[in-house]
Short mmCIF file of C-alpha atoms in Angstrom, two decimals:
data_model
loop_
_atom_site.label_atom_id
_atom_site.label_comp_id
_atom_site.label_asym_id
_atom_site.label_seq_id
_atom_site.Cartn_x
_atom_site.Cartn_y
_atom_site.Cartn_z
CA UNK A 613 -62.06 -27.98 -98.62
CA UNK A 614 -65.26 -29.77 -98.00
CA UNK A 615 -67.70 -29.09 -95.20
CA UNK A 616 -67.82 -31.25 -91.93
CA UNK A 617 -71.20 -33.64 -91.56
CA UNK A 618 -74.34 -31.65 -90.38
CA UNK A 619 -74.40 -31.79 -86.78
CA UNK A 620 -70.29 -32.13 -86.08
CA UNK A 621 -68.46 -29.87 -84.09
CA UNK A 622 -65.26 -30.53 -85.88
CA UNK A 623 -65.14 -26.53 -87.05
CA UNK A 624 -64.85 -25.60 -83.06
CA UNK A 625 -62.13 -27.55 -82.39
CA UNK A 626 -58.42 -27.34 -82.96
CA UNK A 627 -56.18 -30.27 -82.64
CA UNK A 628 -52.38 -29.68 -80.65
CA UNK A 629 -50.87 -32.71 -79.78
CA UNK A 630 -54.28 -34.75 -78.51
CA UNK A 631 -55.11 -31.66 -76.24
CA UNK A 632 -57.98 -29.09 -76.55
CA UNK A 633 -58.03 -25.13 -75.78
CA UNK A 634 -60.89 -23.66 -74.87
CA UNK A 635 -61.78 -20.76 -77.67
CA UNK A 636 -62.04 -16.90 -76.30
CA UNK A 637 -64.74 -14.56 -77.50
CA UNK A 638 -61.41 -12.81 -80.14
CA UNK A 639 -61.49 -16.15 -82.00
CA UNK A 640 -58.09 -17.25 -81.06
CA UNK A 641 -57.16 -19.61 -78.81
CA UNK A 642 -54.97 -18.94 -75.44
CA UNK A 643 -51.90 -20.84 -75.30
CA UNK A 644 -51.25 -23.81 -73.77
CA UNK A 645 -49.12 -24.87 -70.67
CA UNK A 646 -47.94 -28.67 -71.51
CA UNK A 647 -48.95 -30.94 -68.72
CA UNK A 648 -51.25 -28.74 -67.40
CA UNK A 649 -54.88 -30.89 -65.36
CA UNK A 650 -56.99 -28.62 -63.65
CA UNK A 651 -57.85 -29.82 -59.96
CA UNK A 652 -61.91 -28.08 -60.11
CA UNK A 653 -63.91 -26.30 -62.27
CA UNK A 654 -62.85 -22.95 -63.54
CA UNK A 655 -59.10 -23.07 -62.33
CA UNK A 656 -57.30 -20.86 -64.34
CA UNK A 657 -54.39 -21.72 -66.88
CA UNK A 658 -50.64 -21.12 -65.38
CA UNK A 659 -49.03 -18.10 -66.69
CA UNK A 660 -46.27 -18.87 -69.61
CA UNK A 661 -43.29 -18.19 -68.90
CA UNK A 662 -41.62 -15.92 -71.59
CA UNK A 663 -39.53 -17.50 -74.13
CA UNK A 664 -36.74 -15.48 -73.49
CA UNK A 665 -34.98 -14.91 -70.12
CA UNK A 666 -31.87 -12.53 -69.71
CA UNK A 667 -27.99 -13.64 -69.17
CA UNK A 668 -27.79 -10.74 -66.66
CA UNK A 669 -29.49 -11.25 -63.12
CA UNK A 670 -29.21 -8.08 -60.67
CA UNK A 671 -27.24 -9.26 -57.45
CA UNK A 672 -29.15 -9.74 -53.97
CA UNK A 673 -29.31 -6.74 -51.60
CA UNK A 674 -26.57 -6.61 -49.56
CA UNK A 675 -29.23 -7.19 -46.07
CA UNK A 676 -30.70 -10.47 -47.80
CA UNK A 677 -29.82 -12.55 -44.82
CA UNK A 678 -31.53 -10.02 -42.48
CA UNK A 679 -34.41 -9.71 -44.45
CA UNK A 680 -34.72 -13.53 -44.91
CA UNK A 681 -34.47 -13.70 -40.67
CA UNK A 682 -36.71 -11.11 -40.21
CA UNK A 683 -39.74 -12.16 -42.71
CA UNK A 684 -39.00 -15.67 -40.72
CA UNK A 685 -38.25 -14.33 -36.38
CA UNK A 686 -40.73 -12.87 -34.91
CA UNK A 687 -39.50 -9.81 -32.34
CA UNK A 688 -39.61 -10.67 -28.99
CA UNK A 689 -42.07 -9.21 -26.36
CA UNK A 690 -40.39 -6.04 -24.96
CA UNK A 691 -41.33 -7.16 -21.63
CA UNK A 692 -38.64 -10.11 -22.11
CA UNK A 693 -35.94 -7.45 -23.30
CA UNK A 694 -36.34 -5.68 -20.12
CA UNK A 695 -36.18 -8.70 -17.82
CA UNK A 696 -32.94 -9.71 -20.02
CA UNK A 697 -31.55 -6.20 -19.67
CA UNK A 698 -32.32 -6.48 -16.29
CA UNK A 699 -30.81 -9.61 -15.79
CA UNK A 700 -27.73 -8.97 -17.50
CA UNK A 701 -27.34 -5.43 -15.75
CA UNK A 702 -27.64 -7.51 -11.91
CA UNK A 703 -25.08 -9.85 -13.43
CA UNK A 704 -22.34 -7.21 -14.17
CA UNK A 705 -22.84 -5.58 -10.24
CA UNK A 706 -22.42 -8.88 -9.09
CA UNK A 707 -19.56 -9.34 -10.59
CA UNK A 708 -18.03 -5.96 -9.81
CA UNK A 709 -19.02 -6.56 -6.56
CA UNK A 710 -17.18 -9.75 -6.17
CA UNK A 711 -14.41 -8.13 -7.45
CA UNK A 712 -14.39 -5.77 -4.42
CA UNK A 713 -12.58 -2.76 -6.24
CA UNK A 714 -14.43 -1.38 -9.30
CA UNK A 715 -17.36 1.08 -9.59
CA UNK A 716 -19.78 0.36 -12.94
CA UNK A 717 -22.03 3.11 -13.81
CA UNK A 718 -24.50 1.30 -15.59
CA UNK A 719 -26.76 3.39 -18.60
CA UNK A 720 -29.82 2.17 -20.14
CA UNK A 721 -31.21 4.34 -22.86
CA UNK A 722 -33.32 3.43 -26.16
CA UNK A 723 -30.35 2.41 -27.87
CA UNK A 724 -29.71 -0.73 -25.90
CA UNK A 725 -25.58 0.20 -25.95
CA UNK A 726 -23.69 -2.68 -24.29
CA UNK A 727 -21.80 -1.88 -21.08
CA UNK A 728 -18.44 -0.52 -20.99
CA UNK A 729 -15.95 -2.50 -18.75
CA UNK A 730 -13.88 -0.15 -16.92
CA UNK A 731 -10.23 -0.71 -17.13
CA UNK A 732 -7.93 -2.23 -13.69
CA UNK A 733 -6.14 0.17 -11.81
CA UNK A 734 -2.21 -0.09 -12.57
CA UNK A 735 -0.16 -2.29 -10.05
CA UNK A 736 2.73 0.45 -9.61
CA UNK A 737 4.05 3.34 -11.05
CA UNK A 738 7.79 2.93 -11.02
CA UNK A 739 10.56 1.52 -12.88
CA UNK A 740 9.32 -1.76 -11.89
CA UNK A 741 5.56 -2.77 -12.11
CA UNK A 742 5.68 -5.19 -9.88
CA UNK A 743 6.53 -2.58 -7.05
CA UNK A 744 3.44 -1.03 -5.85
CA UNK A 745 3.52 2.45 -3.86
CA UNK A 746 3.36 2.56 -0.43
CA UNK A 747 4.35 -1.20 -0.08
CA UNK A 748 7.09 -2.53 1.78
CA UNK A 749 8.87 -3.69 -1.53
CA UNK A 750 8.63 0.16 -2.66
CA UNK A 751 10.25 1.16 0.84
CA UNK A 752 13.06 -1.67 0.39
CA UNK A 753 13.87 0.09 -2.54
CA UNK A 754 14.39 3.45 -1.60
CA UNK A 755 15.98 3.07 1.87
CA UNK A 756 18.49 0.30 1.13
CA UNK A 757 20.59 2.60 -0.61
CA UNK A 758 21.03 5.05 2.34
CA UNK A 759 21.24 2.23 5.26
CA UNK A 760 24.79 0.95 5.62
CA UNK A 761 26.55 -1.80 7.55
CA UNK A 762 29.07 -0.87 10.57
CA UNK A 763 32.43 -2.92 11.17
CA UNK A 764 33.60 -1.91 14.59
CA UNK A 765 36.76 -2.82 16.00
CA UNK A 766 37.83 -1.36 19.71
CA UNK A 767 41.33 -1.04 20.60
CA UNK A 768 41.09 -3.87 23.04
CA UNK A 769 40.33 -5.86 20.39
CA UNK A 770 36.44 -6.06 20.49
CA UNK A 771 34.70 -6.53 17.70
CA UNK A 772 31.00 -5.30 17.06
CA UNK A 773 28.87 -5.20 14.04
CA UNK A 774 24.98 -2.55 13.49
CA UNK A 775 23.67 -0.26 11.55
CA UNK A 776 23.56 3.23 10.30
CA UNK A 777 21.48 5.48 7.67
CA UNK A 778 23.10 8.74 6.09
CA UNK A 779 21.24 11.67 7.63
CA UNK A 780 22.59 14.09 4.82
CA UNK A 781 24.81 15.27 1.82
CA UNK A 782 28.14 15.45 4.14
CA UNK A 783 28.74 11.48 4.40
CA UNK A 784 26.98 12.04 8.25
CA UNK A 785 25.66 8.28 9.60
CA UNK A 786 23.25 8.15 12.28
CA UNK A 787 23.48 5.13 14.62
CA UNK A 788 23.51 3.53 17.99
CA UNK A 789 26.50 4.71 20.89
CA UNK A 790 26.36 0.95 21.83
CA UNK A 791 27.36 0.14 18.59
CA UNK A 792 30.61 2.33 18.56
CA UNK A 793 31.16 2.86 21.90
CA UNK A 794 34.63 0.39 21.78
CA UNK A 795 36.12 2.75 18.84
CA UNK A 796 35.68 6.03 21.34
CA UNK A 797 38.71 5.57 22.91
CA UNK A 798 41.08 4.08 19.94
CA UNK A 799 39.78 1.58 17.33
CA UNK A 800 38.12 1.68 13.49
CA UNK A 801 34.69 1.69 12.23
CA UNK A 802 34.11 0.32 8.85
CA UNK A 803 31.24 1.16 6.50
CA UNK A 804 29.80 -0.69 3.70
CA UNK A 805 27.26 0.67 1.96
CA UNK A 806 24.31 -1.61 0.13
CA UNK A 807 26.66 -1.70 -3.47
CA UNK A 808 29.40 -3.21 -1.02
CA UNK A 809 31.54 -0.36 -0.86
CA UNK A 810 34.03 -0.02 2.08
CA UNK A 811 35.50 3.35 4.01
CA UNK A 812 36.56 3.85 6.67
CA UNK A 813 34.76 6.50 9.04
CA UNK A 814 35.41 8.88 12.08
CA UNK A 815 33.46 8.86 15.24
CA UNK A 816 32.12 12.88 15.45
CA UNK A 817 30.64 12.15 18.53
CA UNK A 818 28.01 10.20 20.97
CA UNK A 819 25.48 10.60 23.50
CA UNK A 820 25.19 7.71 25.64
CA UNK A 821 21.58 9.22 27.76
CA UNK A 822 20.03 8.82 24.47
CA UNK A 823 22.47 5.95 22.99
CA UNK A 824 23.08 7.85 19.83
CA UNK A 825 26.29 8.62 18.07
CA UNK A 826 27.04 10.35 14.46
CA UNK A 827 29.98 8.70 12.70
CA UNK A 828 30.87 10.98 9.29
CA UNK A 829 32.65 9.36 5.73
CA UNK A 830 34.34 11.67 3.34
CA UNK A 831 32.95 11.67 -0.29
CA UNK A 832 30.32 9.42 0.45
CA UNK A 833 28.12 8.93 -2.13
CA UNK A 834 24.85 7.13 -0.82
CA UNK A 835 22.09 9.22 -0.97
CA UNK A 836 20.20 10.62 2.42
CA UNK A 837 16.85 9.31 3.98
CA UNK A 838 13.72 11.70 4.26
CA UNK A 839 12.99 12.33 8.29
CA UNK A 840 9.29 11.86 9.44
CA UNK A 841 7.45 12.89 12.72
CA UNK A 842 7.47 9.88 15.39
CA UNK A 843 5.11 11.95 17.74
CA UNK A 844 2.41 11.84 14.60
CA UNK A 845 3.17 7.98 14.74
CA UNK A 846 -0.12 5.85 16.00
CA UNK A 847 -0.37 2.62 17.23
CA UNK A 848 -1.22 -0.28 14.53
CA UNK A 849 0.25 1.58 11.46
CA UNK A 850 2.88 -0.37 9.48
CA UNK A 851 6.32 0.32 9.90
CA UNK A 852 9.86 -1.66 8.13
CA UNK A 853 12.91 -1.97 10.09
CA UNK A 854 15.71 -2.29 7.86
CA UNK A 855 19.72 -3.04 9.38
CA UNK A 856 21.79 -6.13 9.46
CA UNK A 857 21.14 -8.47 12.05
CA UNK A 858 23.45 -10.89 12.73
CA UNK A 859 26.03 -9.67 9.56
CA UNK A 860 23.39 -10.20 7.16
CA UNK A 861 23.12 -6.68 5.38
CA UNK A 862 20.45 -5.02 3.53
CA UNK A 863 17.73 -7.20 5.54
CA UNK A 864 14.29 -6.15 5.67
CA UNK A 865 11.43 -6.50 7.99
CA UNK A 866 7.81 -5.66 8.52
CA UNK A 867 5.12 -5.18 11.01
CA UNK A 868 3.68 -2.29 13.09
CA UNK A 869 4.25 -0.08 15.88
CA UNK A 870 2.49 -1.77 19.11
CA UNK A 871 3.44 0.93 21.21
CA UNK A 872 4.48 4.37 22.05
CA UNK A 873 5.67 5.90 25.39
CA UNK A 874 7.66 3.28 26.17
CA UNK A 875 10.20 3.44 29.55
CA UNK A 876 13.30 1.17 27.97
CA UNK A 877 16.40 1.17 29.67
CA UNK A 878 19.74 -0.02 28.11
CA UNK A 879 23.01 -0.70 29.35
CA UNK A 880 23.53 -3.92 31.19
CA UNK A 881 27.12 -3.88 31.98
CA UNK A 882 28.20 -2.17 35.12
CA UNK A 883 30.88 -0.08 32.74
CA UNK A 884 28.64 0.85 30.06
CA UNK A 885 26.87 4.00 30.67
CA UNK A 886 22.53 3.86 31.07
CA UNK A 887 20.15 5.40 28.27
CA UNK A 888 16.84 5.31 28.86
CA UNK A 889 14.28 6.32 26.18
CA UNK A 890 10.63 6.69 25.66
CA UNK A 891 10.75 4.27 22.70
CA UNK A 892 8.41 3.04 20.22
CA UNK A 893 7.57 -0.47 20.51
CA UNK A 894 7.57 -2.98 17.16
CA UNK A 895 6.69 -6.30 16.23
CA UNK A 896 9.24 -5.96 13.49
CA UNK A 897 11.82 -8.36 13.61
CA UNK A 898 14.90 -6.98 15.30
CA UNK A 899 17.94 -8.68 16.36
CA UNK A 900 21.29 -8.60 17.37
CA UNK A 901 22.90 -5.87 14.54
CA UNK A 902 19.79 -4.11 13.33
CA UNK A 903 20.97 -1.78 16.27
CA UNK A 904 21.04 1.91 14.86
CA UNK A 905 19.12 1.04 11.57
CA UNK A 906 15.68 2.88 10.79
CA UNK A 907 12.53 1.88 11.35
CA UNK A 908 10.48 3.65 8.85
CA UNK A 909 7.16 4.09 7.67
CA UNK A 910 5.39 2.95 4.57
CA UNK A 911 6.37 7.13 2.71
CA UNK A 912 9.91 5.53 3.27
CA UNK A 913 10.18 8.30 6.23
CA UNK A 914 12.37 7.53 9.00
CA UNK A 915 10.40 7.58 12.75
CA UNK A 916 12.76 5.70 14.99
CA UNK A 917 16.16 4.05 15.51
CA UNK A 918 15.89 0.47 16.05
CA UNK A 919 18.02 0.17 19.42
CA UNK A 920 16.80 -2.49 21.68
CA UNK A 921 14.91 -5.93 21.87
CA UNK A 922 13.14 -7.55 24.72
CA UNK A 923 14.43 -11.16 25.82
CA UNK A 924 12.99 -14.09 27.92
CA UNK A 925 14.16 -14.50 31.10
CA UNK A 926 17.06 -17.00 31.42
CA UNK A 927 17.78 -17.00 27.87
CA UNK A 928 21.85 -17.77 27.61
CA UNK A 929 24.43 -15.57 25.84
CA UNK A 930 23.64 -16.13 21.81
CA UNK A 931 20.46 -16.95 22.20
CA UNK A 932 18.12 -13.75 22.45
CA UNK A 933 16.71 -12.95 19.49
CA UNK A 934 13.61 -11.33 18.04
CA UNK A 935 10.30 -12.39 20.60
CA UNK A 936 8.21 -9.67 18.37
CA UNK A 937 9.30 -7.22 20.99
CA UNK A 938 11.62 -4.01 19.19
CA UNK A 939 12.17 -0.85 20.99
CA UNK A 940 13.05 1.78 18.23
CA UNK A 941 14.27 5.85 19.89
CA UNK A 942 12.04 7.95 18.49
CA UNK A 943 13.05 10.46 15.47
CA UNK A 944 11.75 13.40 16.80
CA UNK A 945 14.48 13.44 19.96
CA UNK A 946 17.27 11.84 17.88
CA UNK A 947 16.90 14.58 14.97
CA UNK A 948 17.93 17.06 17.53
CA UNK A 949 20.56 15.14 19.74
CA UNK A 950 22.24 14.59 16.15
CA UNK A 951 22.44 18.12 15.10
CA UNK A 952 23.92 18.96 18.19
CA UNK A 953 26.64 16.27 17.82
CA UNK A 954 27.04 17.50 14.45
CA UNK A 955 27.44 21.16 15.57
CA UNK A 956 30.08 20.81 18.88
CA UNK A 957 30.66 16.64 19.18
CA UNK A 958 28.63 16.27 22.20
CA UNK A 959 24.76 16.32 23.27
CA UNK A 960 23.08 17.84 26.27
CA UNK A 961 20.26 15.95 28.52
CA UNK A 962 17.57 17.66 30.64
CA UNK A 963 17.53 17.27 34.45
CA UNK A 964 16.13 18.25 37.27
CA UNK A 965 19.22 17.71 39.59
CA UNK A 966 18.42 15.07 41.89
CA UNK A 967 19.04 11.11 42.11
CA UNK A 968 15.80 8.74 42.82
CA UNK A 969 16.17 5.11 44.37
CA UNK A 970 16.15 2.73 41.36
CA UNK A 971 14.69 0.32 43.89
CA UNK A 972 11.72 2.14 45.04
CA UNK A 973 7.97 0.94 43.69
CA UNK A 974 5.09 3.28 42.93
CA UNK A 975 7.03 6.30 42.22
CA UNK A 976 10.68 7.95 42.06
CA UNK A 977 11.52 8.38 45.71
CA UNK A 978 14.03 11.21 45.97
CA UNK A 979 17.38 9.83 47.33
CA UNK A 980 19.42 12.86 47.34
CA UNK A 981 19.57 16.50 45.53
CA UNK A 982 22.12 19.06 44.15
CA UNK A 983 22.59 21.96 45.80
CA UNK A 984 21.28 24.79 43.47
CA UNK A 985 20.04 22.46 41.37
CA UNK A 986 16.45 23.27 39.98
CA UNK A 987 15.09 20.47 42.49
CA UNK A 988 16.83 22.33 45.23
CA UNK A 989 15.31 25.50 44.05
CA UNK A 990 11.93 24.18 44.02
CA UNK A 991 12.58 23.16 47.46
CA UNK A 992 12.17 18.86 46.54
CA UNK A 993 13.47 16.61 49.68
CA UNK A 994 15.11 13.66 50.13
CA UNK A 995 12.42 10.92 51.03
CA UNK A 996 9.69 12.81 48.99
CA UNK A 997 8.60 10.32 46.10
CA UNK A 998 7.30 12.08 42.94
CA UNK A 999 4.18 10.74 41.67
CA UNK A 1000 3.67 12.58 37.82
CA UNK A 1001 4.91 15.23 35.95
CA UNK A 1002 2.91 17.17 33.60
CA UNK A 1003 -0.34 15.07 34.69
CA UNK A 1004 2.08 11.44 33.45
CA UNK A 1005 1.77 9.21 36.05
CA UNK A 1006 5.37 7.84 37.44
CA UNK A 1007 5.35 4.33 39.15
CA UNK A 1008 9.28 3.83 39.16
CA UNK A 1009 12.52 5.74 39.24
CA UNK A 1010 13.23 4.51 35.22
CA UNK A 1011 9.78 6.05 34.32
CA UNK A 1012 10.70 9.39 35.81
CA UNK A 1013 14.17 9.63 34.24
CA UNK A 1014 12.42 8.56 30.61
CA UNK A 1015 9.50 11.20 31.00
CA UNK A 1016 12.20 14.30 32.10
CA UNK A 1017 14.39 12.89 28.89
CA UNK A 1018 11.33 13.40 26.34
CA UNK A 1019 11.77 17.06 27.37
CA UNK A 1020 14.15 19.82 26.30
CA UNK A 1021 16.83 21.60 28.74
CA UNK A 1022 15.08 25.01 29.91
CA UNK A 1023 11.95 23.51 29.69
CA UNK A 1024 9.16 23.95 32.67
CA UNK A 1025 7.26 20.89 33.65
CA UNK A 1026 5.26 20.94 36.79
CA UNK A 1027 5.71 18.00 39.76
CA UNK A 1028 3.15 16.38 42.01
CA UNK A 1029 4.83 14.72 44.54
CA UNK A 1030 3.94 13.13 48.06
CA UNK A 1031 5.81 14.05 51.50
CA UNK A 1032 4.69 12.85 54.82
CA UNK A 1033 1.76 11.32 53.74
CA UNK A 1034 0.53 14.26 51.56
CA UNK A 1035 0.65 15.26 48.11
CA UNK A 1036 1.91 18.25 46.73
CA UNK A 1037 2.76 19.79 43.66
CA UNK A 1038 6.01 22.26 41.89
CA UNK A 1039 6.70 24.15 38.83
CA UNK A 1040 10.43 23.87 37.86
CA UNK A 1041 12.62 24.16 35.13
CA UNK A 1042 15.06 21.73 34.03
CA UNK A 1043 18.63 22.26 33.98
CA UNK A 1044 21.29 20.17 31.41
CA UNK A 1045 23.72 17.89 31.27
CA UNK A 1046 26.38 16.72 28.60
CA UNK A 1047 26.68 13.28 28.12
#
């Protein structure tokens, strides 16, 4: 081959496609990149890429996406966590709160765990959800099957119509004497029970001082009502009377016991003998025919039978109703004037064997006294006018008769009393009376 020109650099250079290389120190030129311009002086060539590349590309880690956010997010300031945390924590109370009846116990550890929410307290735990304990609707149901309905007809023809529970397993009803009083001497009393069942019943016997009566029918099946303590009742607690006034059966009312100690008398008609009872007083509704139905408390425990309902003045016959003022007989004395119907058909009263003025104000005035009665005994004149006994004050002749009634036959009680203008005071003990 011949030799370049003197002077030519022709042996230094290598022709590729109208580009140069520049030659290394080895002799051998370093590859080319096509299209390839450098920007300054001394930039260095782009790296080849290999001439073979493999089919088989490993897969991403499974965290890509995280790992992508992270290199990109920046982690907030940990005093913004706290004032979040914080946040969020005063957001749940307030909530709770609101809510009135759930207790959070809030934990904050290094962990950040989210708050558990605690679960709502269950509505009821009987058959029925919907029926809570201790609510009326949980009463309803478990005295409606023990209060029945009373069908009285007298033998001259009267007709009445109350209310009666089942006392025990012997088909014994507890009710009102005014209810049954026209089937005493000749008649029929017909029960019907909450599932509508009819039988007839026998009268086993009254007491009209405490207008009470037992009526008894045979193979009854409706079960018995749980007895409570009316002397533990206190005023304001919630009560449900439960009868059927005017012929409607099975009805149920609410409200509370405004009362206690209560001088009611009952008996209007000159041939219909006088109770009087130290009642509890109800703004349940009571009317005509709840008369011998409970009133019970929200343990569906029987305290009182409903007997008696105030009136207005110059209402007409057939139009007193419920005014919010029900006067029930306390359990406490009707428990034992029943179990002594049940045992021997008739009930005893305390007394103290003298008669007051029913006319007298600001005390009972003694109008007259037995002979060896207890009041003769503890040597108690006519004229003298008794003022309290056991430390009760007495302002009329009713609220002496009601006070000696709370007590038991054999019982001592002690007097104050005035005569002549001076006061004076007796132990006695009280004698008894059927009736």
């Amino acid at each position: 081959m011949p030799l370049q020109a003197p002077g030519s650099d022709a042996a230094y250079r290598q022709t590729m496609g109208g580009r140069s290389t520049t030659q290394r120190s080895f002799g051998r030129p370093e590859p080319q990149q096509g299209g390839f311009r450098p920007l300054y002086q001394g930039q260095a060539w782009p790296t080849e890429q290999p001439p073979y590349r493999p089919a088989y590309l490993p897969p991403p880690p499974a965290d890509w996406h995280q790992q992508q956010a992270r290199s990109y997010t920046s982690e907030p300031p940990k005093v913004n966590r706290v004032i979040t945390i914080a946040a969020l924590v005063a957001l749940v109370i307030g909530v709770l709160a609101g809510a009135g009846a759930a207790t959070a116990v809030v934990a904050l550890d290094g962990n950040n765990a989210p708050i558990a929410q605690q679960p709502d307290p269950p509505i009821g735990t009987g058959a029925d959800p919907r029926i809570k304990t201790g609510s009326v609707s949980a009463v309803a149901a478990t005295l409606l099957p023990s209060v029945v309905q009373l069908k009285v007809q007298g033998a001259d023809n009267s007709n009445a119509t109350g209310s009666g529970f089942v006392i025990d397993n012997l088909g014994h009803i507890l009710t009102n004497n005014h209810v049954v009083e026209s089937a005493a001497k000749g008649g029929s009393i017909q029960v019907v029970t909450n599932d509508n069942k009819t039988a007839t019943a026998r009268l086993v016997g009254r007491s009209p001082a405490y207008d009470l009566a037992v009526v008894q029918v045979a193979g009854l099946t409706a079960p018995s009502v749980q007895f409570g303590r009316s002397e533990a009742a206190i005023v304001g607690q919630d009560v449900v009377a439960i009868g059927s006034p005017l012929g409607l059966a099975g009805t149920v009312t609410s409200g509370i016991i405004s009362a206690k100690n209560r001088p009611v008398t009952t008996g209007d008609d000159t041939g219909q003998a006088s109770s009087y009872i130290s009642a509890l007083q109800t703004d349940a509704a009571i009317n005509p025919g709840n008369s011998g139905g409970p009133l019970v408390d929200m343990n569906a425990r029987v305290i009182g039978i409903n007997s008696a309902i105030a009136t207005v003045a110059g209402a007409g016959e057939g139009q007193s109703g419920s005014i919010g003022l029900g006067f029930a007989i306390p359990i406490d004395q009707a428990r034992r004037t029943a179990q002594q119907i049940i045992a021997t058909g008739q009930a005893s009263y305390p007394v103290i064997g003298a008669s007051v003025d029913m006319t007298f104000e600001g005390g009972g005035r003694v109008s007259a006294v037995t002979p060896r009665s207890p009041a003769a005994k503890a040597g108690l004149r006519v004229g003298d006018v008794i003022t309290a006994i056991n430390n009760q004050a007495v302002d009329s002749a009713e609220v002496l008769i009601v006070a000696i009634r709370t007590h038991q036959p054999g019982e001592a009680v002690r007097l104050a009393y005035e005569r002549a203008g001076r006061s004076r005071t007796v132990t006695l003990t009280l004698g008894q009376q059927i009736g």
